[in-house]
């Protein structure tokens, strides 16, 4: 064990013990900041500790017992995390539900994990539980933290967060030192959290994580990205997703870095600018969204700003490429870059709220190479991370070894190997314990201590991992040519006019095709600038001019691909992919098998003789009227 591991272990072997240590280390130092009605509210480590303490005692007074499960649903706010830590402090287990989950999805998670208590954000989330409470016989209490709109609710299953805190204070008087005793007897091998995997190939599975595995994962992460109590982090990942614990919440507990909460999902960009974080970690969709935002704003910018952008971006790309190659730029390029930084890159980073960032990270799925290069070109050292719910933190780029085609070297304490089939196996202290109530599935994933990731990976000559795709999603055409759907989809999403894409092929097909979602807002603006009339998403998506626009992006992407793996046919979908229709997971990953069945007629048309396929689609007109239309989705070929 390294000296760093020893020092971190001394802070505590469970997550609540880290909070107890931080109360002693930092006391009145700022732990969390939450923006509310335009004002930043600050919580010290002392405040933090007492809220966790009294909420934990309040839960116990209501009947919460060791081993019980508490499920939480709500936006990123301090109460979410206090509830998690309170349950763990009482010897219980927390589990998260994505905030946009519909009642049937809430029911699945709550019933599957046998949750006895729920903590929810507001009226909307309370209503979901009230709708399904008769189907959850084990559920005893639903605790809400935002009382707005709850005044006339009188269901006995409901109680407020504030009331439970009061119960905890009262309970302490009759049971002094109970909280501290519970903290002392908790162990690192205790189950801390059940994370429900995204369910890309079926129903979500509950991955049980110990305190030890979560803390070890975060320690490995912090070893690559040193943080301290002076640093600011932004809570932007869904807390129901394991990435939040790995890369934000537990690193915050290990280092004392401040955890900041934007006021609303819609204000993240503005609030991030006010925070000026030292570290940010966004998913690929968020980074791609930032790049699209840059491109959109440049399209509408003053001619002088557009001139500066197109003049200096090549300078940024030149410096970025030299850095990737480990070369020092000549004096000419250094002077030009300094000028570009002052006139373009610094103001641009400030607009994005990233002017103070020391570490910027992406993870979750493959980021398009074009997006990666552009972020580096404007002066942000973006690094790639690779992790999974089951295997923990696997690899990351280190300082001075960024290679945008890789996901970095294995993390400290992580062993990796690749099977003959190309599957990555991982062994470390970070891997999960087991799937909840599914021993057979656990045995198929963890074999002789090695976690079978299901990812297609190879290791290059520098020891970096090159992520291709999920092994089950790696495509092979009838010719034997291999293709990587995620790679192609990521490069397509670099376009400001493409919101999403799904690449299809298969052993019984001769070429690759694509189903593409246009970005309605961006393509709509483009259509208006070019005097192209349209009425609805359906109408706009089938315009020949729009097809020609997307055709250019497909030609760009094909230029990066081997001849046999290039996209030959495509359709522009008449609607967006929608998680509420089970087309995407709640982390916006494609549910491929479901999608291929749903759009079978459309896919068959791309490989047959038909030039179009007829679909029915609900539409909303600009005046708010709703209706159903029948339209022909056209099959289009790529002309080189």
PDB file of C-alpha atoms in Angstrom, residues 282-531:
ATOM      1  CA  UNK A 282     -18.565  16.171 -18.399  1.00  0.00           C
ATOM      2  CA  UNK A 283     -19.922  13.296 -20.411  1.00  0.00           C
ATOM      3  CA  UNK A 284     -19.260  13.206 -24.168  1.00  0.00           C
ATOM      4  CA  UNK A 285     -22.717  14.637 -24.916  1.00  0.00           C
ATOM      5  CA  UNK A 286     -21.958  17.681 -22.732  1.00  0.00           C
ATOM      6  CA  UNK A 287     -18.583  18.317 -24.366  1.00  0.00           C
ATOM      7  CA  UNK A 288     -20.140  17.874 -27.788  1.00  0.00           C
ATOM      8  CA  UNK A 289     -22.898  20.269 -26.703  1.00  0.00           C
ATOM      9  CA  UNK A 290     -20.290  22.878 -25.724  1.00  0.00           C
ATOM     10  CA  UNK A 291     -18.614  22.534 -29.116  1.00  0.00           C
ATOM     11  CA  UNK A 292     -21.968  22.879 -30.870  1.00  0.00           C
ATOM     12  CA  UNK A 293     -22.675  25.968 -28.763  1.00  0.00           C
ATOM     13  CA  UNK A 294     -19.353  27.493 -29.827  1.00  0.00           C
ATOM     14  CA  UNK A 295     -20.097  26.793 -33.481  1.00  0.00           C
ATOM     15  CA  UNK A 296     -23.640  28.144 -33.219  1.00  0.00           C
ATOM     16  CA  UNK A 297     -22.528  31.357 -31.549  1.00  0.00           C
ATOM     17  CA  UNK A 298     -19.821  31.856 -34.149  1.00  0.00           C
ATOM     18  CA  UNK A 299     -22.404  31.411 -36.909  1.00  0.00           C
ATOM     19  CA  UNK A 300     -24.479  34.256 -35.442  1.00  0.00           C
ATOM     20  CA  UNK A 301     -21.546  36.366 -34.192  1.00  0.00           C
ATOM     21  CA  UNK A 302     -20.415  39.786 -35.420  1.00  0.00           C
ATOM     22  CA  UNK A 303     -18.305  39.499 -38.610  1.00  0.00           C
ATOM     23  CA  UNK A 304     -15.173  40.638 -36.753  1.00  0.00           C
ATOM     24  CA  UNK A 305     -15.603  37.911 -34.118  1.00  0.00           C
ATOM     25  CA  UNK A 306     -16.143  35.327 -36.829  1.00  0.00           C
ATOM     26  CA  UNK A 307     -13.026  36.575 -38.592  1.00  0.00           C
ATOM     27  CA  UNK A 308     -10.975  36.232 -35.375  1.00  0.00           C
ATOM     28  CA  UNK A 309     -12.363  32.737 -34.774  1.00  0.00           C
ATOM     29  CA  UNK A 310     -11.499  31.424 -38.234  1.00  0.00           C
ATOM     30  CA  UNK A 311      -8.136  33.221 -38.171  1.00  0.00           C
ATOM     31  CA  UNK A 312      -6.927  31.897 -34.821  1.00  0.00           C
ATOM     32  CA  UNK A 313      -8.489  28.428 -34.552  1.00  0.00           C
ATOM     33  CA  UNK A 314      -5.864  26.937 -36.924  1.00  0.00           C
ATOM     34  CA  UNK A 315      -3.225  28.286 -34.515  1.00  0.00           C
ATOM     35  CA  UNK A 316      -4.933  26.497 -31.616  1.00  0.00           C
ATOM     36  CA  UNK A 317      -5.112  23.268 -33.618  1.00  0.00           C
ATOM     37  CA  UNK A 318      -1.427  23.546 -34.532  1.00  0.00           C
ATOM     38  CA  UNK A 319      -0.352  23.949 -30.885  1.00  0.00           C
ATOM     39  CA  UNK A 320      -2.693  21.158 -29.767  1.00  0.00           C
ATOM     40  CA  UNK A 321      -1.320  18.749 -32.372  1.00  0.00           C
ATOM     41  CA  UNK A 322       2.281  19.590 -31.416  1.00  0.00           C
ATOM     42  CA  UNK A 323       1.430  18.917 -27.769  1.00  0.00           C
ATOM     43  CA  UNK A 324      -0.104  15.560 -28.689  1.00  0.00           C
ATOM     44  CA  UNK A 325       3.119  14.666 -30.494  1.00  0.00           C
ATOM     45  CA  UNK A 326       5.265  15.806 -27.540  1.00  0.00           C
ATOM     46  CA  UNK A 327       6.933  18.536 -29.583  1.00  0.00           C
ATOM     47  CA  UNK A 328       7.716  22.111 -28.571  1.00  0.00           C
ATOM     48  CA  UNK A 329       6.295  24.801 -30.884  1.00  0.00           C
ATOM     49  CA  UNK A 330       8.723  27.174 -32.593  1.00  0.00           C
ATOM     50  CA  UNK A 331       8.922  30.827 -31.553  1.00  0.00           C
ATOM     51  CA  UNK A 332       6.670  31.912 -34.442  1.00  0.00           C
ATOM     52  CA  UNK A 333       3.839  29.637 -33.297  1.00  0.00           C
ATOM     53  CA  UNK A 334       4.318  30.565 -29.615  1.00  0.00           C
ATOM     54  CA  UNK A 335       3.926  34.264 -30.430  1.00  0.00           C
ATOM     55  CA  UNK A 336       0.857  33.620 -32.578  1.00  0.00           C
ATOM     56  CA  UNK A 337      -0.626  31.425 -29.862  1.00  0.00           C
ATOM     57  CA  UNK A 338      -0.136  34.090 -27.187  1.00  0.00           C
ATOM     58  CA  UNK A 339      -1.959  36.566 -29.424  1.00  0.00           C
ATOM     59  CA  UNK A 340      -4.739  34.039 -30.141  1.00  0.00           C
ATOM     60  CA  UNK A 341      -5.087  33.320 -26.429  1.00  0.00           C
ATOM     61  CA  UNK A 342      -5.581  36.968 -25.546  1.00  0.00           C
ATOM     62  CA  UNK A 343      -7.985  37.774 -28.372  1.00  0.00           C
ATOM     63  CA  UNK A 344      -9.984  34.545 -28.701  1.00  0.00           C
ATOM     64  CA  UNK A 345      -9.275  31.601 -26.411  1.00  0.00           C
ATOM     65  CA  UNK A 346      -9.316  33.351 -23.009  1.00  0.00           C
ATOM     66  CA  UNK A 347     -12.635  35.178 -23.633  1.00  0.00           C
ATOM     67  CA  UNK A 348     -14.110  31.986 -25.100  1.00  0.00           C
ATOM     68  CA  UNK A 349     -13.119  29.884 -22.062  1.00  0.00           C
ATOM     69  CA  UNK A 350     -14.520  32.572 -19.774  1.00  0.00           C
ATOM     70  CA  UNK A 351     -17.871  32.444 -21.601  1.00  0.00           C
ATOM     71  CA  UNK A 352     -17.930  28.670 -21.073  1.00  0.00           C
ATOM     72  CA  UNK A 353     -17.088  29.040 -17.356  1.00  0.00           C
ATOM     73  CA  UNK A 354     -13.806  27.162 -17.845  1.00  0.00           C
ATOM     74  CA  UNK A 355     -11.219  29.922 -17.453  1.00  0.00           C
ATOM     75  CA  UNK A 356      -9.864  28.515 -14.127  1.00  0.00           C
ATOM     76  CA  UNK A 357      -9.939  24.832 -15.048  1.00  0.00           C
ATOM     77  CA  UNK A 358      -6.753  22.859 -14.303  1.00  0.00           C
ATOM     78  CA  UNK A 359      -8.218  19.457 -15.071  1.00  0.00           C
ATOM     79  CA  UNK A 360     -10.954  18.717 -17.598  1.00  0.00           C
ATOM     80  CA  UNK A 361     -12.132  15.154 -18.048  1.00  0.00           C
ATOM     81  CA  UNK A 362     -14.496  13.194 -20.232  1.00  0.00           C
ATOM     82  CA  UNK A 363     -15.815   9.696 -19.682  1.00  0.00           C
ATOM     83  CA  UNK A 364     -18.841   7.377 -19.907  1.00  0.00           C
ATOM     84  CA  UNK A 365     -18.585   6.681 -23.661  1.00  0.00           C
ATOM     85  CA  UNK A 366     -16.490   7.529 -26.686  1.00  0.00           C
ATOM     86  CA  UNK A 367     -15.913  11.230 -27.372  1.00  0.00           C
ATOM     87  CA  UNK A 368     -15.564  12.264 -30.994  1.00  0.00           C
ATOM     88  CA  UNK A 369     -11.975  13.026 -31.941  1.00  0.00           C
ATOM     89  CA  UNK A 370     -13.033  16.294 -33.541  1.00  0.00           C
ATOM     90  CA  UNK A 371     -14.540  17.508 -30.266  1.00  0.00           C
ATOM     91  CA  UNK A 372     -11.437  16.409 -28.344  1.00  0.00           C
ATOM     92  CA  UNK A 373      -9.132  18.369 -30.653  1.00  0.00           C
ATOM     93  CA  UNK A 374     -11.270  21.506 -30.587  1.00  0.00           C
ATOM     94  CA  UNK A 375     -11.369  21.606 -26.759  1.00  0.00           C
ATOM     95  CA  UNK A 376      -7.561  21.284 -26.709  1.00  0.00           C
ATOM     96  CA  UNK A 377      -7.241  23.900 -29.435  1.00  0.00           C
ATOM     97  CA  UNK A 378      -8.918  26.556 -27.268  1.00  0.00           C
ATOM     98  CA  UNK A 379      -6.470  25.786 -24.457  1.00  0.00           C
ATOM     99  CA  UNK A 380      -8.295  23.301 -22.200  1.00  0.00           C
ATOM    100  CA  UNK A 381      -6.288  20.175 -21.378  1.00  0.00           C
ATOM    101  CA  UNK A 382      -9.076  17.641 -21.748  1.00  0.00           C
ATOM    102  CA  UNK A 383      -8.225  14.114 -20.623  1.00  0.00           C
ATOM    103  CA  UNK A 384     -10.050  10.862 -21.273  1.00  0.00           C
ATOM    104  CA  UNK A 385     -11.220   8.638 -18.413  1.00  0.00           C
ATOM    105  CA  UNK A 386     -12.382   5.052 -18.625  1.00  0.00           C
ATOM    106  CA  UNK A 387     -14.470   3.442 -15.908  1.00  0.00           C
ATOM    107  CA  UNK A 388     -17.485   1.212 -15.455  1.00  0.00           C
ATOM    108  CA  UNK A 389     -19.970   0.485 -12.693  1.00  0.00           C
ATOM    109  CA  UNK A 390     -18.710  -3.069 -12.259  1.00  0.00           C
ATOM    110  CA  UNK A 391     -14.953  -2.567 -12.805  1.00  0.00           C
ATOM    111  CA  UNK A 392     -14.458   0.838 -11.159  1.00  0.00           C
ATOM    112  CA  UNK A 393     -11.829   3.305 -12.383  1.00  0.00           C
ATOM    113  CA  UNK A 394      -9.862   1.578 -15.131  1.00  0.00           C
ATOM    114  CA  UNK A 395      -7.624   4.096 -16.898  1.00  0.00           C
ATOM    115  CA  UNK A 396      -6.964   7.768 -17.613  1.00  0.00           C
ATOM    116  CA  UNK A 397      -4.578  10.099 -19.355  1.00  0.00           C
ATOM    117  CA  UNK A 398      -1.741  11.346 -17.201  1.00  0.00           C
ATOM    118  CA  UNK A 399       0.004  14.697 -17.452  1.00  0.00           C
ATOM    119  CA  UNK A 400       1.927  15.008 -20.712  1.00  0.00           C
ATOM    120  CA  UNK A 401       0.702  11.699 -22.154  1.00  0.00           C
ATOM    121  CA  UNK A 402      -2.561  12.650 -23.803  1.00  0.00           C
ATOM    122  CA  UNK A 403      -3.359  10.671 -26.908  1.00  0.00           C
ATOM    123  CA  UNK A 404      -6.843  11.459 -28.119  1.00  0.00           C
ATOM    124  CA  UNK A 405      -7.359   8.060 -29.730  1.00  0.00           C
ATOM    125  CA  UNK A 406      -6.797   6.302 -26.366  1.00  0.00           C
ATOM    126  CA  UNK A 407      -8.396   6.227 -22.913  1.00  0.00           C
ATOM    127  CA  UNK A 408      -5.023   6.380 -21.177  1.00  0.00           C
ATOM    128  CA  UNK A 409      -2.913   4.015 -19.091  1.00  0.00           C
ATOM    129  CA  UNK A 410      -4.375   1.721 -16.423  1.00  0.00           C
ATOM    130  CA  UNK A 411      -4.906   3.460 -13.077  1.00  0.00           C
ATOM    131  CA  UNK A 412      -2.745   2.776 -10.026  1.00  0.00           C
ATOM    132  CA  UNK A 413      -3.504  -0.660  -8.596  1.00  0.00           C
ATOM    133  CA  UNK A 414      -5.439  -1.829 -11.663  1.00  0.00           C
ATOM    134  CA  UNK A 415      -4.434  -4.971 -13.589  1.00  0.00           C
ATOM    135  CA  UNK A 416      -5.721  -5.415 -17.134  1.00  0.00           C
ATOM    136  CA  UNK A 417      -5.544  -8.082 -19.797  1.00  0.00           C
ATOM    137  CA  UNK A 418      -7.223  -8.655 -23.159  1.00  0.00           C
ATOM    138  CA  UNK A 419      -8.688 -12.002 -24.216  1.00  0.00           C
ATOM    139  CA  UNK A 420      -8.253 -13.545 -27.650  1.00  0.00           C
ATOM    140  CA  UNK A 421     -11.745 -12.281 -28.493  1.00  0.00           C
ATOM    141  CA  UNK A 422     -10.603  -8.736 -27.687  1.00  0.00           C
ATOM    142  CA  UNK A 423     -12.503  -8.378 -24.385  1.00  0.00           C
ATOM    143  CA  UNK A 424     -10.903  -6.339 -21.591  1.00  0.00           C
ATOM    144  CA  UNK A 425     -10.599  -8.027 -18.186  1.00  0.00           C
ATOM    145  CA  UNK A 426      -9.902  -5.959 -15.056  1.00  0.00           C
ATOM    146  CA  UNK A 427      -8.720  -6.923 -11.576  1.00  0.00           C
ATOM    147  CA  UNK A 428      -8.474  -4.394  -8.713  1.00  0.00           C
ATOM    148  CA  UNK A 429      -9.873  -3.374  -5.332  1.00  0.00           C
ATOM    149  CA  UNK A 430     -12.355  -1.152  -7.171  1.00  0.00           C
ATOM    150  CA  UNK A 431     -14.625  -3.791  -8.671  1.00  0.00           C
ATOM    151  CA  UNK A 432     -18.178  -4.240  -7.457  1.00  0.00           C
ATOM    152  CA  UNK A 433     -19.299  -6.917  -4.985  1.00  0.00           C
ATOM    153  CA  UNK A 434     -22.182  -8.529  -6.880  1.00  0.00           C
ATOM    154  CA  UNK A 435     -25.485  -7.911  -8.640  1.00  0.00           C
ATOM    155  CA  UNK A 436     -28.389  -7.622  -6.231  1.00  0.00           C
ATOM    156  CA  UNK A 437     -30.426 -10.844  -6.205  1.00  0.00           C
ATOM    157  CA  UNK A 438     -28.684 -12.152  -9.336  1.00  0.00           C
ATOM    158  CA  UNK A 439     -25.867 -14.575  -8.396  1.00  0.00           C
ATOM    159  CA  UNK A 440     -25.829 -16.234 -11.819  1.00  0.00           C
ATOM    160  CA  UNK A 441     -25.198 -12.943 -13.599  1.00  0.00           C
ATOM    161  CA  UNK A 442     -22.500 -12.088 -11.046  1.00  0.00           C
ATOM    162  CA  UNK A 443     -20.719 -15.403 -11.751  1.00  0.00           C
ATOM    163  CA  UNK A 444     -20.713 -14.644 -15.472  1.00  0.00           C
ATOM    164  CA  UNK A 445     -19.103 -11.222 -14.950  1.00  0.00           C
ATOM    165  CA  UNK A 446     -16.575 -11.864 -12.143  1.00  0.00           C
ATOM    166  CA  UNK A 447     -14.526 -14.996 -12.810  1.00  0.00           C
ATOM    167  CA  UNK A 448     -11.491 -15.869 -10.657  1.00  0.00           C
ATOM    168  CA  UNK A 449     -11.282 -12.272  -9.461  1.00  0.00           C
ATOM    169  CA  UNK A 450     -11.295 -10.796 -12.986  1.00  0.00           C
ATOM    170  CA  UNK A 451     -14.154  -8.527 -14.019  1.00  0.00           C
ATOM    171  CA  UNK A 452     -15.245  -9.199 -17.607  1.00  0.00           C
ATOM    172  CA  UNK A 453     -16.062  -5.713 -18.898  1.00  0.00           C
ATOM    173  CA  UNK A 454     -17.707  -6.723 -22.177  1.00  0.00           C
ATOM    174  CA  UNK A 455     -15.704  -3.954 -23.881  1.00  0.00           C
ATOM    175  CA  UNK A 456     -13.660  -4.408 -27.043  1.00  0.00           C
ATOM    176  CA  UNK A 457     -10.232  -2.925 -26.270  1.00  0.00           C
ATOM    177  CA  UNK A 458      -6.660  -3.304 -27.399  1.00  0.00           C
ATOM    178  CA  UNK A 459      -3.435  -2.117 -25.766  1.00  0.00           C
ATOM    179  CA  UNK A 460      -1.014  -0.160 -27.934  1.00  0.00           C
ATOM    180  CA  UNK A 461       2.782  -0.124 -27.806  1.00  0.00           C
ATOM    181  CA  UNK A 462       2.750   2.727 -25.224  1.00  0.00           C
ATOM    182  CA  UNK A 463       0.578   0.783 -22.809  1.00  0.00           C
ATOM    183  CA  UNK A 464      -2.505   2.887 -23.527  1.00  0.00           C
ATOM    184  CA  UNK A 465      -5.936   1.295 -23.817  1.00  0.00           C
ATOM    185  CA  UNK A 466      -7.735   1.893 -27.102  1.00  0.00           C
ATOM    186  CA  UNK A 467     -11.495   1.585 -26.587  1.00  0.00           C
ATOM    187  CA  UNK A 468     -13.369   0.419 -29.655  1.00  0.00           C
ATOM    188  CA  UNK A 469     -16.935  -0.315 -28.523  1.00  0.00           C
ATOM    189  CA  UNK A 470     -18.945  -2.772 -26.482  1.00  0.00           C
ATOM    190  CA  UNK A 471     -17.864  -6.241 -27.622  1.00  0.00           C
ATOM    191  CA  UNK A 472     -21.466  -7.114 -28.417  1.00  0.00           C
ATOM    192  CA  UNK A 473     -21.796  -3.941 -30.474  1.00  0.00           C
ATOM    193  CA  UNK A 474     -18.662  -4.329 -32.594  1.00  0.00           C
ATOM    194  CA  UNK A 475     -20.031  -4.863 -36.032  1.00  0.00           C
ATOM    195  CA  UNK A 476     -18.915  -7.270 -38.725  1.00  0.00           C
ATOM    196  CA  UNK A 477     -20.193  -7.119 -42.286  1.00  0.00           C
ATOM    197  CA  UNK A 478     -20.759 -10.052 -44.620  1.00  0.00           C
ATOM    198  CA  UNK A 479     -17.319  -9.339 -46.122  1.00  0.00           C
ATOM    199  CA  UNK A 480     -15.694  -9.850 -42.703  1.00  0.00           C
ATOM    200  CA  UNK A 481     -14.926  -6.110 -42.378  1.00  0.00           C
ATOM    201  CA  UNK A 482     -15.128  -4.861 -38.751  1.00  0.00           C
ATOM    202  CA  UNK A 483     -16.667  -1.507 -37.867  1.00  0.00           C
ATOM    203  CA  UNK A 484     -17.157   0.377 -34.573  1.00  0.00           C
ATOM    204  CA  UNK A 485     -20.634   1.962 -34.341  1.00  0.00           C
ATOM    205  CA  UNK A 486     -19.835   4.235 -31.358  1.00  0.00           C
ATOM    206  CA  UNK A 487     -16.801   5.663 -33.117  1.00  0.00           C
ATOM    207  CA  UNK A 488     -18.839   6.578 -36.209  1.00  0.00           C
ATOM    208  CA  UNK A 489     -21.719   7.950 -34.123  1.00  0.00           C
ATOM    209  CA  UNK A 490     -19.362  10.101 -32.060  1.00  0.00           C
ATOM    210  CA  UNK A 491     -17.857  11.695 -35.142  1.00  0.00           C
ATOM    211  CA  UNK A 492     -21.316  12.358 -36.578  1.00  0.00           C
ATOM    212  CA  UNK A 493     -22.382  14.139 -33.373  1.00  0.00           C
ATOM    213  CA  UNK A 494     -19.535  16.601 -33.863  1.00  0.00           C
ATOM    214  CA  UNK A 495     -21.746  18.276 -36.459  1.00  0.00           C
ATOM    215  CA  UNK A 496     -23.912  21.095 -35.028  1.00  0.00           C
ATOM    216  CA  UNK A 497     -26.744  19.771 -37.223  1.00  0.00           C
ATOM    217  CA  UNK A 498     -26.700  16.177 -35.921  1.00  0.00           C
ATOM    218  CA  UNK A 499     -28.167  15.563 -32.465  1.00  0.00           C
ATOM    219  CA  UNK A 500     -27.828  11.794 -32.460  1.00  0.00           C
ATOM    220  CA  UNK A 501     -27.199   8.813 -34.699  1.00  0.00           C
ATOM    221  CA  UNK A 502     -27.393   5.047 -34.707  1.00  0.00           C
ATOM    222  CA  UNK A 503     -25.150   3.042 -37.015  1.00  0.00           C
ATOM    223  CA  UNK A 504     -26.375  -0.351 -38.244  1.00  0.00           C
ATOM    224  CA  UNK A 505     -24.858  -3.216 -40.208  1.00  0.00           C
ATOM    225  CA  UNK A 506     -24.380  -6.909 -39.518  1.00  0.00           C
ATOM    226  CA  UNK A 507     -22.989 -10.183 -40.832  1.00  0.00           C
ATOM    227  CA  UNK A 508     -25.842 -10.544 -43.299  1.00  0.00           C
ATOM    228  CA  UNK A 509     -25.292  -7.049 -44.730  1.00  0.00           C
ATOM    229  CA  UNK A 510     -22.736  -5.745 -47.166  1.00  0.00           C
ATOM    230  CA  UNK A 511     -22.356  -2.181 -45.914  1.00  0.00           C
ATOM    231  CA  UNK A 512     -22.962   0.200 -42.996  1.00  0.00           C
ATOM    232  CA  UNK A 513     -26.038   2.448 -42.778  1.00  0.00           C
ATOM    233  CA  UNK A 514     -27.130   5.152 -40.339  1.00  0.00           C
ATOM    234  CA  UNK A 515     -30.314   6.487 -38.748  1.00  0.00           C
ATOM    235  CA  UNK A 516     -29.747  10.163 -37.995  1.00  0.00           C
ATOM    236  CA  UNK A 517     -31.522  12.648 -35.734  1.00  0.00           C
ATOM    237  CA  UNK A 518     -31.236  16.215 -36.902  1.00  0.00           C
ATOM    238  CA  UNK A 519     -30.824  18.929 -34.262  1.00  0.00           C
ATOM    239  CA  UNK A 520     -34.175  20.645 -34.764  1.00  0.00           C
ATOM    240  CA  UNK A 521     -33.086  23.997 -33.326  1.00  0.00           C
ATOM    241  CA  UNK A 522     -29.841  24.219 -35.293  1.00  0.00           C
ATOM    242  CA  UNK A 523     -31.242  22.912 -38.577  1.00  0.00           C
ATOM    243  CA  UNK A 524     -34.276  25.183 -38.097  1.00  0.00           C
ATOM    244  CA  UNK A 525     -32.011  28.232 -37.812  1.00  0.00           C
ATOM    245  CA  UNK A 526     -30.045  27.095 -40.847  1.00  0.00           C
ATOM    246  CA  UNK A 527     -33.301  26.663 -42.810  1.00  0.00           C
ATOM    247  CA  UNK A 528     -34.496  30.143 -41.869  1.00  0.00           C
ATOM    248  CA  UNK A 529     -31.182  31.704 -42.888  1.00  0.00           C
ATOM    249  CA  UNK A 530     -31.454  29.933 -46.224  1.00  0.00           C
ATOM    250  CA  UNK A 531     -35.156  30.783 -46.763  1.00  0.00           C
TER     251      UNK A 531
END
